[in-house]
Amino acid sequence: MANQYKRILLKLSGEALLGEQGHGIDADILTQYADEVLAVQAEGVEVSVVIGGGNIFRGVKGATEGMDRVQGDYMGMLATMINSMAFQDALERKGVHTRLMSAIRMEEIAEPYIRRRAIRHLEKGRVVLFGAGTGNPYFTTDTAASLRAIEIEADVILKGTRVDGIYDSDPEKNSEAVKFDTITGDEILRRRLDVMDLTAFTLCRDNETPIIVFNMNERGNLKKVVCSEETVGTTVVWDD
């Protein structure tokens, strides 16, 4: 089977790890996602991952009201590390070799992020998880995912969500929303569609990094996207 991509960056939201729970991390979701990654790695694909921290940080958000923005952002970075450690454990229980790299130094639990080392890990067949965002406040994990994808020269950013692509309106609120199979970056900006924050989106546009938005909760979807088994999700393309 011919793979469409050799090296991918998978972006997952922290909220996705909630599963059917109202808070925390759903162990079943972690296991399911680990199986998905294992399936594409078995095809020879180099996999890197960025996970948000919304499932954890949302639970303490009330306590941050009135808090300094920088302080709150660093708390969010720590939340991404908790999720990354949980996913690392789920992958390793499946026999997958992993490396967790942090943008904030935490030597006891993660390697510091070094671009060349990250690429070397990928070349050796290890799944690399990037935690703590960019290491700077005021930047989202979407921006971190875009930046890391560009740095490691990933072929594509795969944004795993709970919906099956990009729609002209919120499909969870509008039953008549229309899904796009392919859409240009300019069209997304014109329609003000919520795909990524503007900083992340601009990084991808300037570097012509493809983005595919798909439903990560549908079993087998990740492999379908990577191995071109069928059209899945929505592909964002850039105008010449």
Short mmCIF file of C-alpha atoms in Angstrom, two decimals:
data_model
loop_
_atom_site.label_atom_id
_atom_site.label_comp_id
_atom_site.label_asym_id
_atom_site.label_seq_id
_atom_site.Cartn_x
_atom_site.Cartn_y
_atom_site.Cartn_z
CA MET A 1 0.00 0.00 0.00
CA ALA A 2 1.43 3.39 -1.04
CA ASN A 3 1.34 5.98 1.70
CA GLN A 4 0.35 9.49 0.76
CA TYR A 5 2.58 10.95 3.48
CA LYS A 6 5.95 9.96 4.94
CA ARG A 7 5.97 12.24 7.99
CA ILE A 8 2.87 13.64 9.68
CA LEU A 9 2.01 15.87 12.60
CA LEU A 10 -1.20 14.84 14.34
CA LYS A 11 -2.93 17.63 16.27
CA LEU A 12 -5.42 16.51 18.92
CA SER A 13 -7.53 18.70 21.17
CA GLY A 14 -7.43 18.17 24.89
CA GLU A 15 -11.23 18.10 24.91
CA ALA A 16 -11.12 15.01 22.69
CA LEU A 17 -9.56 13.07 25.57
CA LEU A 18 -12.65 13.66 27.69
CA GLY A 19 -14.55 10.97 25.82
CA GLU A 20 -17.96 10.61 27.46
CA GLN A 21 -16.65 12.01 30.73
CA GLY A 22 -17.20 15.54 31.91
CA HIS A 23 -13.61 16.02 33.01
CA GLY A 24 -10.15 14.44 33.00
CA ILE A 25 -8.88 11.78 30.61
CA ASP A 26 -10.86 8.85 29.23
CA ALA A 27 -8.62 5.77 29.20
CA ASP A 28 -10.65 4.17 26.41
CA ILE A 29 -10.12 7.19 24.14
CA LEU A 30 -6.38 7.10 24.85
CA THR A 31 -6.25 3.42 23.92
CA GLN A 32 -8.26 4.00 20.74
CA TYR A 33 -5.99 6.84 19.65
CA ALA A 34 -2.91 4.74 20.43
CA ASP A 35 -4.28 1.98 18.17
CA GLU A 36 -4.80 4.53 15.39
CA VAL A 37 -1.22 5.77 15.64
CA LEU A 38 0.14 2.22 15.83
CA ALA A 39 -1.71 1.33 12.61
CA VAL A 40 -0.13 4.14 10.58
CA GLN A 41 3.30 3.65 12.13
CA ALA A 42 3.15 0.03 11.01
CA GLU A 43 2.89 1.37 7.44
CA GLY A 44 6.27 3.11 7.85
CA VAL A 45 4.87 6.58 8.52
CA GLU A 46 6.82 8.87 10.87
CA VAL A 47 4.39 10.26 13.46
CA SER A 48 4.59 13.32 15.68
CA VAL A 49 1.82 14.54 17.97
CA VAL A 50 0.69 17.77 19.62
CA ILE A 51 -2.13 17.61 22.18
CA GLY A 52 -4.01 20.54 23.68
CA GLY A 53 -4.79 20.90 27.36
CA GLY A 54 -8.43 22.01 27.36
CA ASN A 55 -9.76 18.96 29.19
CA ILE A 56 -7.61 19.81 32.21
CA PHE A 57 -7.32 23.57 32.00
CA ARG A 58 -11.07 24.01 31.48
CA GLY A 59 -11.60 22.50 34.92
CA VAL A 60 -9.50 25.19 36.61
CA LYS A 61 -10.45 28.05 34.31
CA GLY A 62 -12.75 29.60 36.91
CA ALA A 63 -9.81 29.95 39.26
CA THR A 64 -7.92 31.95 36.64
CA GLU A 65 -10.51 34.71 36.34
CA GLY A 66 -8.64 37.95 36.84
CA MET A 67 -5.33 36.12 36.76
CA ASP A 68 -2.39 37.45 34.82
CA ARG A 69 -2.64 36.18 31.21
CA VAL A 70 0.94 34.96 31.15
CA GLN A 71 0.43 32.94 34.33
CA GLY A 72 -2.70 31.37 32.91
CA ASP A 73 -0.97 30.47 29.65
CA TYR A 74 1.85 28.70 31.50
CA MET A 75 -0.77 26.72 33.41
CA GLY A 76 -2.21 25.67 30.06
CA MET A 77 1.23 24.53 28.89
CA LEU A 78 1.54 22.30 31.95
CA ALA A 79 -1.88 20.82 31.13
CA THR A 80 -0.59 19.81 27.69
CA MET A 81 2.29 18.01 29.37
CA ILE A 82 -0.10 15.96 31.51
CA ASN A 83 -2.04 14.90 28.41
CA SER A 84 1.15 14.15 26.49
CA MET A 85 2.46 11.96 29.32
CA ALA A 86 -0.84 10.06 29.42
CA PHE A 87 -0.76 9.48 25.66
CA GLN A 88 2.89 8.48 25.81
CA ASP A 89 2.00 5.82 28.36
CA ALA A 90 -0.89 4.54 26.22
CA LEU A 91 1.40 4.24 23.20
CA GLU A 92 4.17 2.49 25.10
CA ARG A 93 1.71 -0.04 26.49
CA LYS A 94 1.08 -0.92 22.82
CA GLY A 95 4.82 -1.43 22.28
CA VAL A 96 5.37 1.87 20.46
CA HIS A 97 8.70 3.57 21.10
CA THR A 98 8.13 7.21 21.99
CA ARG A 99 9.89 10.40 22.98
CA LEU A 100 8.23 13.28 24.80
CA MET A 101 9.84 16.65 24.10
CA SER A 102 8.95 19.78 26.05
CA ALA A 103 9.30 23.42 25.09
CA ILE A 104 9.78 24.11 28.83
CA ARG A 105 12.65 22.30 30.50
CA MET A 106 11.42 19.36 32.61
CA GLU A 107 14.40 16.99 32.56
CA GLU A 108 12.84 14.43 34.90
CA ILE A 109 9.91 13.71 32.58
CA ALA A 110 10.78 14.94 29.07
CA GLU A 111 13.60 15.85 26.75
CA PRO A 112 14.06 19.52 25.90
CA TYR A 113 12.83 20.30 22.40
CA ILE A 114 15.73 20.30 19.93
CA ARG A 115 14.75 20.26 16.28
CA ARG A 116 17.55 18.02 15.00
CA ARG A 117 17.02 15.53 17.81
CA ALA A 118 13.28 15.41 17.10
CA ILE A 119 13.92 14.65 13.44
CA ARG A 120 16.41 11.94 14.39
CA HIS A 121 13.85 10.30 16.69
CA LEU A 122 11.33 10.26 13.85
CA GLU A 123 13.87 8.75 11.47
CA LYS A 124 14.48 5.98 14.00
CA GLY A 125 10.78 5.11 14.05
CA ARG A 126 9.83 6.72 17.34
CA VAL A 127 6.60 8.61 17.87
CA VAL A 128 7.52 12.10 19.06
CA LEU A 129 5.13 14.04 21.28
CA PHE A 130 5.63 17.80 21.52
CA GLY A 131 4.43 19.24 24.84
CA ALA A 132 4.18 22.68 26.48
CA GLY A 133 3.15 24.46 23.30
CA THR A 134 5.79 26.81 21.95
CA GLY A 135 7.06 27.50 25.46
CA ASN A 136 5.77 31.06 25.19
CA PRO A 137 2.56 32.69 26.40
CA TYR A 138 0.01 34.13 23.94
CA PHE A 139 0.40 31.21 21.53
CA THR A 140 -2.10 28.36 21.18
CA THR A 141 -1.38 24.67 20.72
CA ASP A 142 -2.62 25.07 17.13
CA THR A 143 0.23 27.53 16.61
CA ALA A 144 2.62 25.10 18.31
CA ALA A 145 1.46 22.33 15.98
CA SER A 146 1.97 24.51 12.91
CA LEU A 147 5.42 25.62 14.07
CA ARG A 148 6.62 22.10 14.91
CA ALA A 149 5.25 20.70 11.64
CA ILE A 150 7.19 23.29 9.68
CA GLU A 151 10.36 22.78 11.72
CA ILE A 152 10.42 19.00 11.32
CA GLU A 153 9.35 19.28 7.65
CA ALA A 154 6.17 17.27 8.12
CA ASP A 155 4.27 16.54 4.92
CA VAL A 156 0.92 17.47 6.44
CA ILE A 157 -0.87 18.55 9.61
CA LEU A 158 -3.71 16.18 10.44
CA LYS A 159 -6.15 17.90 12.77
CA GLY A 160 -8.21 15.23 14.52
CA THR A 161 -11.56 16.54 15.75
CA ARG A 162 -14.97 15.16 16.67
CA VAL A 163 -16.52 16.29 13.36
CA ASP A 164 -15.70 14.84 9.95
CA GLY A 165 -14.32 17.95 8.29
CA ILE A 166 -14.84 21.65 7.65
CA TYR A 167 -18.40 22.92 7.17
CA ASP A 168 -19.85 26.25 6.09
CA SER A 169 -21.37 26.50 9.59
CA ASP A 170 -21.27 24.53 12.84
CA PRO A 171 -22.70 21.07 12.01
CA GLU A 172 -23.45 20.47 15.69
CA LYS A 173 -25.78 23.48 15.67
CA ASN A 174 -26.98 23.51 12.06
CA SER A 175 -28.26 20.22 10.62
CA GLU A 176 -28.14 21.72 7.10
CA ALA A 177 -24.46 22.67 7.27
CA VAL A 178 -22.55 21.78 4.09
CA LYS A 179 -19.23 19.96 4.27
CA PHE A 180 -16.27 20.81 2.04
CA ASP A 181 -14.09 18.01 0.64
CA THR A 182 -11.48 20.59 -0.36
CA ILE A 183 -11.29 24.28 0.44
CA THR A 184 -8.73 26.99 -0.18
CA GLY A 185 -7.10 28.91 2.62
CA ASP A 186 -8.43 32.18 1.17
CA GLU A 187 -11.98 30.82 1.25
CA ILE A 188 -11.59 29.87 4.91
CA LEU A 189 -10.45 33.40 5.72
CA ARG A 190 -13.22 34.97 3.64
CA ARG A 191 -15.90 32.89 5.36
CA ARG A 192 -14.25 33.31 8.78
CA LEU A 193 -14.42 29.57 9.39
CA ASP A 194 -13.02 28.33 12.68
CA VAL A 195 -10.27 25.91 11.59
CA MET A 196 -7.21 27.23 13.45
CA ASP A 197 -6.34 30.51 15.07
CA LEU A 198 -5.02 33.13 12.67
CA THR A 199 -1.37 32.87 13.77
CA ALA A 200 -1.32 29.10 13.20
CA PHE A 201 -3.18 29.45 9.92
CA THR A 202 -0.80 32.14 8.65
CA LEU A 203 2.22 29.97 9.45
CA CYS A 204 0.75 27.14 7.38
CA ARG A 205 -0.18 29.45 4.53
CA ASP A 206 3.24 31.10 4.36
CA ASN A 207 4.95 27.69 4.27
CA GLU A 208 2.28 26.00 2.13
CA THR A 209 1.82 23.27 4.73
CA PRO A 210 -1.27 21.18 3.91
CA ILE A 211 -3.95 20.71 6.58
CA ILE A 212 -6.52 17.94 6.75
CA VAL A 213 -9.37 18.16 9.24
CA PHE A 214 -11.03 14.82 9.99
CA ASN A 215 -12.96 12.87 12.61
CA MET A 216 -10.39 11.18 14.83
CA ASN A 217 -13.07 9.31 16.78
CA GLU A 218 -14.06 7.25 13.74
CA ARG A 219 -11.95 4.10 13.96
CA GLY A 220 -9.56 3.63 11.06
CA ASN A 221 -9.84 7.22 9.81
CA LEU A 222 -6.23 8.14 10.51
CA LYS A 223 -4.97 5.26 8.40
CA LYS A 224 -7.43 6.11 5.62
CA VAL A 225 -6.10 9.67 5.48
CA VAL A 226 -2.44 8.65 5.52
CA CYS A 227 -2.71 5.70 3.16
CA SER A 228 -5.11 7.29 0.65
CA GLU A 229 -7.60 4.47 1.09
CA GLU A 230 -10.47 6.91 0.51
CA THR A 231 -11.30 10.59 0.81
CA VAL A 232 -11.68 11.47 4.48
CA GLY A 233 -12.31 14.85 6.06
CA THR A 234 -11.54 18.17 4.43
CA THR A 235 -8.24 19.16 2.83
CA VAL A 236 -7.09 22.79 3.01
CA VAL A 237 -5.16 23.78 -0.11
CA TRP A 238 -3.16 26.93 -0.81
CA ASP A 239 -3.53 29.09 -3.88
CA ASP A 240 -0.50 29.50 -6.13
#
